[in-house]
PDB file of N, CA and C in Angstrom:
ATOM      1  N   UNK A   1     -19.771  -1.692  18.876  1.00 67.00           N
ATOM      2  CA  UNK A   1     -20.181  -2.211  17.589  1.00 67.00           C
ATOM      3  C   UNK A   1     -19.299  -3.411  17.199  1.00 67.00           C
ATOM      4  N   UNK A   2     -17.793  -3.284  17.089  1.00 73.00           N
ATOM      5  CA  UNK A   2     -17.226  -4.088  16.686  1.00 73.00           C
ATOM      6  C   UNK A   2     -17.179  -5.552  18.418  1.00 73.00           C
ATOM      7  N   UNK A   3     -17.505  -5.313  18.928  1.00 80.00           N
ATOM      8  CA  UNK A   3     -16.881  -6.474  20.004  1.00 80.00           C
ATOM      9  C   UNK A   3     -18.642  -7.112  20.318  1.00 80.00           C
ATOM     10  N   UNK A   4     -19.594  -6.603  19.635  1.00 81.00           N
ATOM     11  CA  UNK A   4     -20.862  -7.276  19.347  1.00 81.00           C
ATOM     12  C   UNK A   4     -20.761  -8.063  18.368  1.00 81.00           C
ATOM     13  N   UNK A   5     -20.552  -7.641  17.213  1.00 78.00           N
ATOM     14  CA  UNK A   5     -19.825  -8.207  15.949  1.00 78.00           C
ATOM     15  C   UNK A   5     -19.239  -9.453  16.269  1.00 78.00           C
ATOM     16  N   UNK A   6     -17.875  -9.323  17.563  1.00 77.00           N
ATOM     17  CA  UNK A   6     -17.020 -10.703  16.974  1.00 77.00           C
ATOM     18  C   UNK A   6     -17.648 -11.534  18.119  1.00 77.00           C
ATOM     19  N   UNK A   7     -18.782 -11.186  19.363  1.00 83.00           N
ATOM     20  CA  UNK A   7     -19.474 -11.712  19.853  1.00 83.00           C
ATOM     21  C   UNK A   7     -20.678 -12.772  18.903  1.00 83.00           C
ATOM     22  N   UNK A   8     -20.718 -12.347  18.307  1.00 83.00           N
ATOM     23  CA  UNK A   8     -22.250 -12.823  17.150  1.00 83.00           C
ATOM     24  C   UNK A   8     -21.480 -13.407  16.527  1.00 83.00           C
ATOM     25  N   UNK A   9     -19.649 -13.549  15.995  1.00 81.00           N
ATOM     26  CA  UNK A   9     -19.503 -14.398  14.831  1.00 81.00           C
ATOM     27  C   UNK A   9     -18.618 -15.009  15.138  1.00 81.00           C
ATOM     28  N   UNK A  10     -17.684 -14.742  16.168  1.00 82.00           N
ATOM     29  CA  UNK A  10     -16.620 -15.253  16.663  1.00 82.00           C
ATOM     30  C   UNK A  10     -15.090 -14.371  16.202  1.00 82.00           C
ATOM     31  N   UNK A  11     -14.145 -15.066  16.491  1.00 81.00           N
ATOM     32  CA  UNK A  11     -12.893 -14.728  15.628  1.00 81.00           C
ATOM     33  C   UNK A  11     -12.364 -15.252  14.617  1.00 81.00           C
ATOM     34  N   UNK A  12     -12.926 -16.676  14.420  1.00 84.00           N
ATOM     35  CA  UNK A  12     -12.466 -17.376  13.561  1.00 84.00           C
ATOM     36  C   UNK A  12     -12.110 -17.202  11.897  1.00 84.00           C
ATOM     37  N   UNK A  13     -13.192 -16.815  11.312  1.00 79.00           N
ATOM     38  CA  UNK A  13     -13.073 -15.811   9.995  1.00 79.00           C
ATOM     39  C   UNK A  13     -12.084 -14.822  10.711  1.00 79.00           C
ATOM     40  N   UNK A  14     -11.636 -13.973  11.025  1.00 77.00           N
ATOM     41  CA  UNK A  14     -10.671 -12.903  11.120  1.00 77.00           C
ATOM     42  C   UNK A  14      -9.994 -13.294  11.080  1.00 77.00           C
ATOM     43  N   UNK A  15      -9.577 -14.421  12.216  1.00 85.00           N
ATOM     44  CA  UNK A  15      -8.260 -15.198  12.307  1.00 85.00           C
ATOM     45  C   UNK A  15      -7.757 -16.138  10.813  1.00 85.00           C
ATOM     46  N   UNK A  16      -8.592 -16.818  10.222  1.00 85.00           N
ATOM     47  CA  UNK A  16      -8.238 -17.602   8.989  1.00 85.00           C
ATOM     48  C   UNK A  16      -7.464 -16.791   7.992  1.00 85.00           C
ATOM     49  N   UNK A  17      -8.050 -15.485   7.762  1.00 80.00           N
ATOM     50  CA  UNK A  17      -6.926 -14.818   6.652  1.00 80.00           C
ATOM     51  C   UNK A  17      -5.312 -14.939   7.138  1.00 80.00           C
ATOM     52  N   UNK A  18      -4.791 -14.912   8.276  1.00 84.00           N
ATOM     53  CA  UNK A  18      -3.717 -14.440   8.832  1.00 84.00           C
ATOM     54  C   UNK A  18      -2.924 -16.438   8.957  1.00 84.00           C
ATOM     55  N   UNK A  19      -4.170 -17.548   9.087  1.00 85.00           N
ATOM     56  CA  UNK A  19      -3.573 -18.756   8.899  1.00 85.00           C
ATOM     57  C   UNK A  19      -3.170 -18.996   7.472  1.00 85.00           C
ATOM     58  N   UNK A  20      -3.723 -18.167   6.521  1.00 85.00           N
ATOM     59  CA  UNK A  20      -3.815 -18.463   5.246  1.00 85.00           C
ATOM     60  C   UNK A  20      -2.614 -18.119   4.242  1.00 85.00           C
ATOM     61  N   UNK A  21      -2.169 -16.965   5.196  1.00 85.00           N
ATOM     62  CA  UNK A  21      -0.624 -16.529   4.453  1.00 85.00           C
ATOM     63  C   UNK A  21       0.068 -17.324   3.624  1.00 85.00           C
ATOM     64  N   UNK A  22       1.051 -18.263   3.995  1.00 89.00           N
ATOM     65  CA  UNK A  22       1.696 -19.267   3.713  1.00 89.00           C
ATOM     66  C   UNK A  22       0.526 -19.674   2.053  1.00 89.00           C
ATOM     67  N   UNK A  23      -0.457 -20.298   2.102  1.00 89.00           N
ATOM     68  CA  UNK A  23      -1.108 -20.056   0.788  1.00 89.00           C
ATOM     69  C   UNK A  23      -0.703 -19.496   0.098  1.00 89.00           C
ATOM     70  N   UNK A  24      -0.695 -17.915   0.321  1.00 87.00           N
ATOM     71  CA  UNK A  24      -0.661 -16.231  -0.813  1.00 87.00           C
ATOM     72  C   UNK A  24       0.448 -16.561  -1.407  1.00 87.00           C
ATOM     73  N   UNK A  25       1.640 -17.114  -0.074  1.00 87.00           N
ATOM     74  CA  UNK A  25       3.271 -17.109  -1.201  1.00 87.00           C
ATOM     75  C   UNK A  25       3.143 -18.059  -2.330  1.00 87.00           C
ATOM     76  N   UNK A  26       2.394 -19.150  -1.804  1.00 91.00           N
ATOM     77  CA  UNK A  26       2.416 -20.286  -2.938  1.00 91.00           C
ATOM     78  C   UNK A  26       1.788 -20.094  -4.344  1.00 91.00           C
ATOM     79  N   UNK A  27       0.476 -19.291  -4.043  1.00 91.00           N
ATOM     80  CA  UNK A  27      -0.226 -19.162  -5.453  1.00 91.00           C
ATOM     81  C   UNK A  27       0.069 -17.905  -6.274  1.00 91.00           C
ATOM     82  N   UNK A  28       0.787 -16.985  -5.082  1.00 90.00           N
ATOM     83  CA  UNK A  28       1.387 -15.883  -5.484  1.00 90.00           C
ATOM     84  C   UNK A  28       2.743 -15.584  -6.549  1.00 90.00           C
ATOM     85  N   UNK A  29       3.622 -16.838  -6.294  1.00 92.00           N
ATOM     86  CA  UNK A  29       4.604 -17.373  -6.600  1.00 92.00           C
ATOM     87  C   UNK A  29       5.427 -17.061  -8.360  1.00 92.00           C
ATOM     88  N   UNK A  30       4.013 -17.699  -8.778  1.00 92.00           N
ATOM     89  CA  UNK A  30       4.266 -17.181  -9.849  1.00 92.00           C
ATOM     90  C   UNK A  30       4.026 -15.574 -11.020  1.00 92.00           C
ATOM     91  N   UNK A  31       4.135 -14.846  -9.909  1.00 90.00           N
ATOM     92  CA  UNK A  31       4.018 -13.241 -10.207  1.00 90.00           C
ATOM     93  C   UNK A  31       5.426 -12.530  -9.476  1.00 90.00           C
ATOM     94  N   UNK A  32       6.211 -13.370  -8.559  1.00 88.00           N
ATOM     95  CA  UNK A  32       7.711 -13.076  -7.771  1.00 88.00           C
ATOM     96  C   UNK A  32       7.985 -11.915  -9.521  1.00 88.00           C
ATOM     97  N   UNK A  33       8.726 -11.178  -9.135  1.00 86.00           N
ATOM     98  CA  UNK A  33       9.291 -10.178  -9.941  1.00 86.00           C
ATOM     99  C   UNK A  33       8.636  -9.635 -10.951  1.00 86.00           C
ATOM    100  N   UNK A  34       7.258  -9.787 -11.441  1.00 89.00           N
ATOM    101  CA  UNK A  34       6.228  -9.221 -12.400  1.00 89.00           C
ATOM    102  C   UNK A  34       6.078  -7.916 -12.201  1.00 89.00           C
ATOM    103  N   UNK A  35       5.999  -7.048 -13.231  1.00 88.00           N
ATOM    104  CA  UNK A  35       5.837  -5.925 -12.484  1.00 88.00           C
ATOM    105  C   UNK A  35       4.128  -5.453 -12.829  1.00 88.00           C
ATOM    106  N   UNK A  36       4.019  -4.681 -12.231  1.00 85.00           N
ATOM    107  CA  UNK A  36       2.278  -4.333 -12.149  1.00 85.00           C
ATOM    108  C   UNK A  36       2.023  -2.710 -12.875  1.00 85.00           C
ATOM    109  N   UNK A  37       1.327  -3.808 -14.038  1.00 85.00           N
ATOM    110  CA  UNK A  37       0.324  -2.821 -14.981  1.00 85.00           C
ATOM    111  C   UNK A  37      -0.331  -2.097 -14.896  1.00 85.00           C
ATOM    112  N   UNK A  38      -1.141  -2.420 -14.054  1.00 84.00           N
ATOM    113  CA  UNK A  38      -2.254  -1.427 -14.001  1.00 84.00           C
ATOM    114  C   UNK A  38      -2.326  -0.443 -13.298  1.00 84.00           C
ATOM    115  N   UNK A  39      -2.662   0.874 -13.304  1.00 82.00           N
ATOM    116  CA  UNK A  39      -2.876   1.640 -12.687  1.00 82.00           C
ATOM    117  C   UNK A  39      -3.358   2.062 -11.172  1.00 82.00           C
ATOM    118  N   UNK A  40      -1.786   1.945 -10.138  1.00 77.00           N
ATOM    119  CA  UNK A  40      -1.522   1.864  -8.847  1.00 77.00           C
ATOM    120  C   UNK A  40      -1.334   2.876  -8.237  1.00 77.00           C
ATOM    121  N   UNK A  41      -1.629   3.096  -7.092  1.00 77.00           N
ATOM    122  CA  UNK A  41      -1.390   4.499  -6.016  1.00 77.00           C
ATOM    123  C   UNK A  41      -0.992   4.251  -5.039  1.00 77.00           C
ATOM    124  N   UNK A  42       0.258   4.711  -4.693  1.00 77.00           N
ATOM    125  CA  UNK A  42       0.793   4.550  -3.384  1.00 77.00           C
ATOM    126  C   UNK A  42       0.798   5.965  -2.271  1.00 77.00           C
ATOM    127  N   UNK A  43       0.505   6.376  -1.828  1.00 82.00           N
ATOM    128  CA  UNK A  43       0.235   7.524  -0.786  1.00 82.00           C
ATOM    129  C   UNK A  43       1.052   7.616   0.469  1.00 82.00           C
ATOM    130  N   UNK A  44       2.120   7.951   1.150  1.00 83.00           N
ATOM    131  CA  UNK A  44       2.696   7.777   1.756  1.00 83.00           C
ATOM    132  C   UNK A  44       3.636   9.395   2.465  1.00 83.00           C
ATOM    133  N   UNK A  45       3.746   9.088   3.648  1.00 85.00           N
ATOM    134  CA  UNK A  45       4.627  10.608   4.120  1.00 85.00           C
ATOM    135  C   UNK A  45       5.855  10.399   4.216  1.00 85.00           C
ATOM    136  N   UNK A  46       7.268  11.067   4.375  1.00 83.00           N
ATOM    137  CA  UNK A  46       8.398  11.150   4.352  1.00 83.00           C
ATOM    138  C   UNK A  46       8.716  10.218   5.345  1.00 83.00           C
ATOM    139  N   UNK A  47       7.543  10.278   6.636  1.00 87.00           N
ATOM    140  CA  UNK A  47       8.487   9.781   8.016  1.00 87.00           C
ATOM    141  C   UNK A  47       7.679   8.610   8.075  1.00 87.00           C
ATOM    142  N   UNK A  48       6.852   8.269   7.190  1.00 89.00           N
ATOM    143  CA  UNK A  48       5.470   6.899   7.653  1.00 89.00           C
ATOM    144  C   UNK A  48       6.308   5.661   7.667  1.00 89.00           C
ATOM    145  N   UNK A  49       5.904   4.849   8.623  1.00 89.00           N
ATOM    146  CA  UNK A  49       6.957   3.832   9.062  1.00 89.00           C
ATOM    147  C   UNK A  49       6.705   3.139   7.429  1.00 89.00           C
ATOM    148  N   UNK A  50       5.514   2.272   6.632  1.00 87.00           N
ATOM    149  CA  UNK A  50       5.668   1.428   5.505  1.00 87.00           C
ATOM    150  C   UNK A  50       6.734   2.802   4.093  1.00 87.00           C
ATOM    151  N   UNK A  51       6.480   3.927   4.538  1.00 88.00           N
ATOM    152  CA  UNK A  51       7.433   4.579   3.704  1.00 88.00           C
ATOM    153  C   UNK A  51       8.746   4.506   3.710  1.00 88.00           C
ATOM    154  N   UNK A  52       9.279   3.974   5.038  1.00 91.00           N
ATOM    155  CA  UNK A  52      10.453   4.191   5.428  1.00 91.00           C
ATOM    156  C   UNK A  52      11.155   2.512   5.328  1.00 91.00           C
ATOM    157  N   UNK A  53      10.271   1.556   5.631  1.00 91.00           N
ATOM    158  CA  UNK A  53      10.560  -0.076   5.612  1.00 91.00           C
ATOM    159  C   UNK A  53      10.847   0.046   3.912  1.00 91.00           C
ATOM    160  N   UNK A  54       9.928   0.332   3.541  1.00 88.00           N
ATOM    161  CA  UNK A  54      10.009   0.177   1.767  1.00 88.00           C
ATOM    162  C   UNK A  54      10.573   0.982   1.282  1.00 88.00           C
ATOM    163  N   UNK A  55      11.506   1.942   1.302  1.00 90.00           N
ATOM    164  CA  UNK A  55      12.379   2.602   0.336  1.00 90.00           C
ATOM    165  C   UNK A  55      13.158   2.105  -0.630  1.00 90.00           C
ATOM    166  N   UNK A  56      13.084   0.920  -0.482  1.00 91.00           N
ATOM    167  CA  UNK A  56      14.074   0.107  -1.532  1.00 91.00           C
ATOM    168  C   UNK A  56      13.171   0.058  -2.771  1.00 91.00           C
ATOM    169  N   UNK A  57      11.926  -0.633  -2.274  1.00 87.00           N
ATOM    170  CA  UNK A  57      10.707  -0.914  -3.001  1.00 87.00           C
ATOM    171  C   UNK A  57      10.116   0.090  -3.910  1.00 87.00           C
ATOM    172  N   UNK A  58       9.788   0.860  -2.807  1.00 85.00           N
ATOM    173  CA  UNK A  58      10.115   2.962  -3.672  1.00 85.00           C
ATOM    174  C   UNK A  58      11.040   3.013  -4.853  1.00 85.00           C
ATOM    175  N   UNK A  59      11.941   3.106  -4.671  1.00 87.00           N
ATOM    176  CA  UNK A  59      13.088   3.528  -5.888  1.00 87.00           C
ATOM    177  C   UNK A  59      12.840   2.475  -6.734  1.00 87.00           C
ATOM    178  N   UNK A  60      12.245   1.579  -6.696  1.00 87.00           N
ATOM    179  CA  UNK A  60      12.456   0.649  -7.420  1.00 87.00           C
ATOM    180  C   UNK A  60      11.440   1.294  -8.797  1.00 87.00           C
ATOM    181  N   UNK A  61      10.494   1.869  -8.458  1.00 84.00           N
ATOM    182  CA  UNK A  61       8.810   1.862  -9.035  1.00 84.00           C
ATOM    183  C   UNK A  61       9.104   2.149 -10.437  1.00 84.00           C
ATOM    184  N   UNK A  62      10.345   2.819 -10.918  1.00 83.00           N
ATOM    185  CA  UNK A  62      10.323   2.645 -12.625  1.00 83.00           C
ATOM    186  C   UNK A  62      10.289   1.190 -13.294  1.00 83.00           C
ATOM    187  N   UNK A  63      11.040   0.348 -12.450  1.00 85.00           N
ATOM    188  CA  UNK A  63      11.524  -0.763 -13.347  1.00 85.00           C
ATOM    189  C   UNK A  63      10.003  -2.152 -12.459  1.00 85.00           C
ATOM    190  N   UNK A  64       9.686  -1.955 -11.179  1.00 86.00           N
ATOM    191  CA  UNK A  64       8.357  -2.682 -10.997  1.00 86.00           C
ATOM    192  C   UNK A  64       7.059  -2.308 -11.578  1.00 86.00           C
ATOM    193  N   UNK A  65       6.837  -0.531 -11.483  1.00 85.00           N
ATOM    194  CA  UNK A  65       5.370  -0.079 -11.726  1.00 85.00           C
ATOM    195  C   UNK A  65       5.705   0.628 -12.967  1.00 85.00           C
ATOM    196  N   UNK A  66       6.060   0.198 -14.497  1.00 82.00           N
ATOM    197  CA  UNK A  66       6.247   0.988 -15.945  1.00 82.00           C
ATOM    198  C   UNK A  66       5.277   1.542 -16.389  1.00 82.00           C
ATOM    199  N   UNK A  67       4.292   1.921 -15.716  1.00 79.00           N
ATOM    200  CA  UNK A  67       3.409   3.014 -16.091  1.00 79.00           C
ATOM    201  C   UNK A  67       3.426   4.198 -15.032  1.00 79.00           C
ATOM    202  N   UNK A  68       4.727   3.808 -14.014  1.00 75.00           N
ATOM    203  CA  UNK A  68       4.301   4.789 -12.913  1.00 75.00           C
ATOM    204  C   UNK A  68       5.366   6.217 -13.738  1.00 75.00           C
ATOM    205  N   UNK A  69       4.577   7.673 -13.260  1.00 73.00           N
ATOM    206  CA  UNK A  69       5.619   8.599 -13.273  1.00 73.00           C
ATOM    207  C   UNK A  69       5.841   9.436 -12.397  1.00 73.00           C
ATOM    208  N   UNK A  70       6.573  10.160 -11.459  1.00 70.00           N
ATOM    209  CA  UNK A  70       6.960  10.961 -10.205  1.00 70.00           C
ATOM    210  C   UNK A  70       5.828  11.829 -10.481  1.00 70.00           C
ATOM    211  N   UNK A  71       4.800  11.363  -9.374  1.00 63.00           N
ATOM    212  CA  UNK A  71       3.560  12.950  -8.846  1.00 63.00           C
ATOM    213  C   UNK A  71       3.870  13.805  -8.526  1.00 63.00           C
ATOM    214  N   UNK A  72       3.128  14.794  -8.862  1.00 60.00           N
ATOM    215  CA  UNK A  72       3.407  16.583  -8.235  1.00 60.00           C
ATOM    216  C   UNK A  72       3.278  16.524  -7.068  1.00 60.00           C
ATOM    217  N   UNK A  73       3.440  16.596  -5.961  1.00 54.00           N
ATOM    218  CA  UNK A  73       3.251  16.747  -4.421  1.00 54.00           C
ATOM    219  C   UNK A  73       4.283  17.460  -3.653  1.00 54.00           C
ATOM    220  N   UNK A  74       3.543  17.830  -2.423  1.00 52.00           N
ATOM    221  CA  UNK A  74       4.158  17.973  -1.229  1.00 52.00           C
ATOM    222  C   UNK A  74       3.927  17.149  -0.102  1.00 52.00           C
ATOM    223  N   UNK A  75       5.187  17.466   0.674  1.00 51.00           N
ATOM    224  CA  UNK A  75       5.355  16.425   1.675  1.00 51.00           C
ATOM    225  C   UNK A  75       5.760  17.244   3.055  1.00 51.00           C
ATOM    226  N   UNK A  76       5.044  17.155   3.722  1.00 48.00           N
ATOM    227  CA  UNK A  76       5.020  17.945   5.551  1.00 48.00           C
ATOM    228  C   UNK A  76       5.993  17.025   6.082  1.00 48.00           C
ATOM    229  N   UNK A  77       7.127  17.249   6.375  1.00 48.00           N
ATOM    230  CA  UNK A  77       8.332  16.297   6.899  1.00 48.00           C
ATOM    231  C   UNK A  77       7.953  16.010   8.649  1.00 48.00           C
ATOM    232  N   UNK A  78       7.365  16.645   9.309  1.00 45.00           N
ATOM    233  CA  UNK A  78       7.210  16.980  10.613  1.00 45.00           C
ATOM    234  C   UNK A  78       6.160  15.698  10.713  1.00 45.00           C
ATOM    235  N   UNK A  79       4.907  15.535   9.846  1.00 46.00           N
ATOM    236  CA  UNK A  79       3.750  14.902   9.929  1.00 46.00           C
ATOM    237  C   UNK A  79       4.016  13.586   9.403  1.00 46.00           C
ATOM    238  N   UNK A  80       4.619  13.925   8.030  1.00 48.00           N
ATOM    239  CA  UNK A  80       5.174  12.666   7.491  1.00 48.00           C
ATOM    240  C   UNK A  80       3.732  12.754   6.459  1.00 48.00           C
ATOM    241  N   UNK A  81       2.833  13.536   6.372  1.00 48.00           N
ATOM    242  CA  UNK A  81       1.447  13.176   5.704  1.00 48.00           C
ATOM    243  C   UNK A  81       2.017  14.686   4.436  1.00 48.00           C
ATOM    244  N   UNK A  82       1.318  13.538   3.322  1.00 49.00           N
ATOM    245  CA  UNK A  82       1.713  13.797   1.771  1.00 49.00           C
ATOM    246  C   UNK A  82       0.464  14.627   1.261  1.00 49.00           C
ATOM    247  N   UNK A  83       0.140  15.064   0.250  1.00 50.00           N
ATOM    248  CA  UNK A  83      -1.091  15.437  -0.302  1.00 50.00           C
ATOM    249  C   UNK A  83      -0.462  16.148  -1.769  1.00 50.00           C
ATOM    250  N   UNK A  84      -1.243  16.063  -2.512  1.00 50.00           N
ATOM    251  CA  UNK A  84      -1.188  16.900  -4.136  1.00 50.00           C
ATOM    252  C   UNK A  84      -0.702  18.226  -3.540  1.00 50.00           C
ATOM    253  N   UNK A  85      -0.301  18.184  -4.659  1.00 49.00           N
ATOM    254  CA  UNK A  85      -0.244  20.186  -4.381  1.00 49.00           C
ATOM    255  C   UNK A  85      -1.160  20.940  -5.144  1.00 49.00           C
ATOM    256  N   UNK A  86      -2.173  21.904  -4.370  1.00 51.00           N
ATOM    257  CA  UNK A  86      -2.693  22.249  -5.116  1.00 51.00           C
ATOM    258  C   UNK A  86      -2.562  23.494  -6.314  1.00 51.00           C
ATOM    259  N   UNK A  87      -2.884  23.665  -7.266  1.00 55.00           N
ATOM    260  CA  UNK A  87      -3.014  24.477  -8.489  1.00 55.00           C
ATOM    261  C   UNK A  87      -2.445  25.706  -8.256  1.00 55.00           C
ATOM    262  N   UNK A  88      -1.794  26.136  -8.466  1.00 55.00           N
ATOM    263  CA  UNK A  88      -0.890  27.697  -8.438  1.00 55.00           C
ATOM    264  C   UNK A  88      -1.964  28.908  -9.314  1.00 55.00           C
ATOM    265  N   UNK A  89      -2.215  30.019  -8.833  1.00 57.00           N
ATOM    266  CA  UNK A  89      -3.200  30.434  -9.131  1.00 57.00           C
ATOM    267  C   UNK A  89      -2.498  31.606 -10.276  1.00 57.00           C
ATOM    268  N   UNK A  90      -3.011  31.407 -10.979  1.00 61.00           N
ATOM    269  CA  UNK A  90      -2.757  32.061 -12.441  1.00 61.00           C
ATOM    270  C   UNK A  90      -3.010  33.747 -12.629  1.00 61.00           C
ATOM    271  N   UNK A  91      -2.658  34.837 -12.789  1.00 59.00           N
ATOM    272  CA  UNK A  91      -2.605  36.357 -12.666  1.00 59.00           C
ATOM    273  C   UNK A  91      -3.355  36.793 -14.107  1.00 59.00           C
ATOM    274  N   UNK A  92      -4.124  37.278 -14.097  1.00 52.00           N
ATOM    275  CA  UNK A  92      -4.947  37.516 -15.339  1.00 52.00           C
ATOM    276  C   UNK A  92      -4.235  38.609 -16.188  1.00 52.00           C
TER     277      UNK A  92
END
């Protein structure tokens, strides 16, 4: 499917986002240290390599993401894969 795809269109569009970088910093530029409003989700496991590059970025999330607050979860250290925890079941 996909190698029909870049047969029929080429690579060129794929490739342009990745020439275009250098752009993102420039127009991006003026958001350097902004922190982000709106309502963001980050999903990540203990051992996931972007979990582990970004830990700085992580700790940071009170003072970048001010609407963020520490989720209920668990975390499988072995897998590195995160998920909610689900609902604790209540005794009538």
């Amino acid at each position: 499917m996909y190698a029909g795809e870049f047969e029929r269109t080429g690579m060129s569009a794929a490739l342009a986002r990745y020439r275009n970088v250098d752009r993102d910093w420039e127009d991006l530029a003026k958001f350097d240290g902004a922190p982000i409003t709106q309502p963001s989700l980050f999903v990540g496991g203990s051992l996931d390599g972007p979990t582990l590059w970004l830990a700085d970025a992580i700790k940071a999330y009170p003072s970048t993401l001010p609407t963020w607050s520490p989720p209920t979860s668990s975390t499988t250290a072995a897998t590195g894969s995160s998920r909610s925890a689900p609902p604790r079941p209540t005794s009538s």
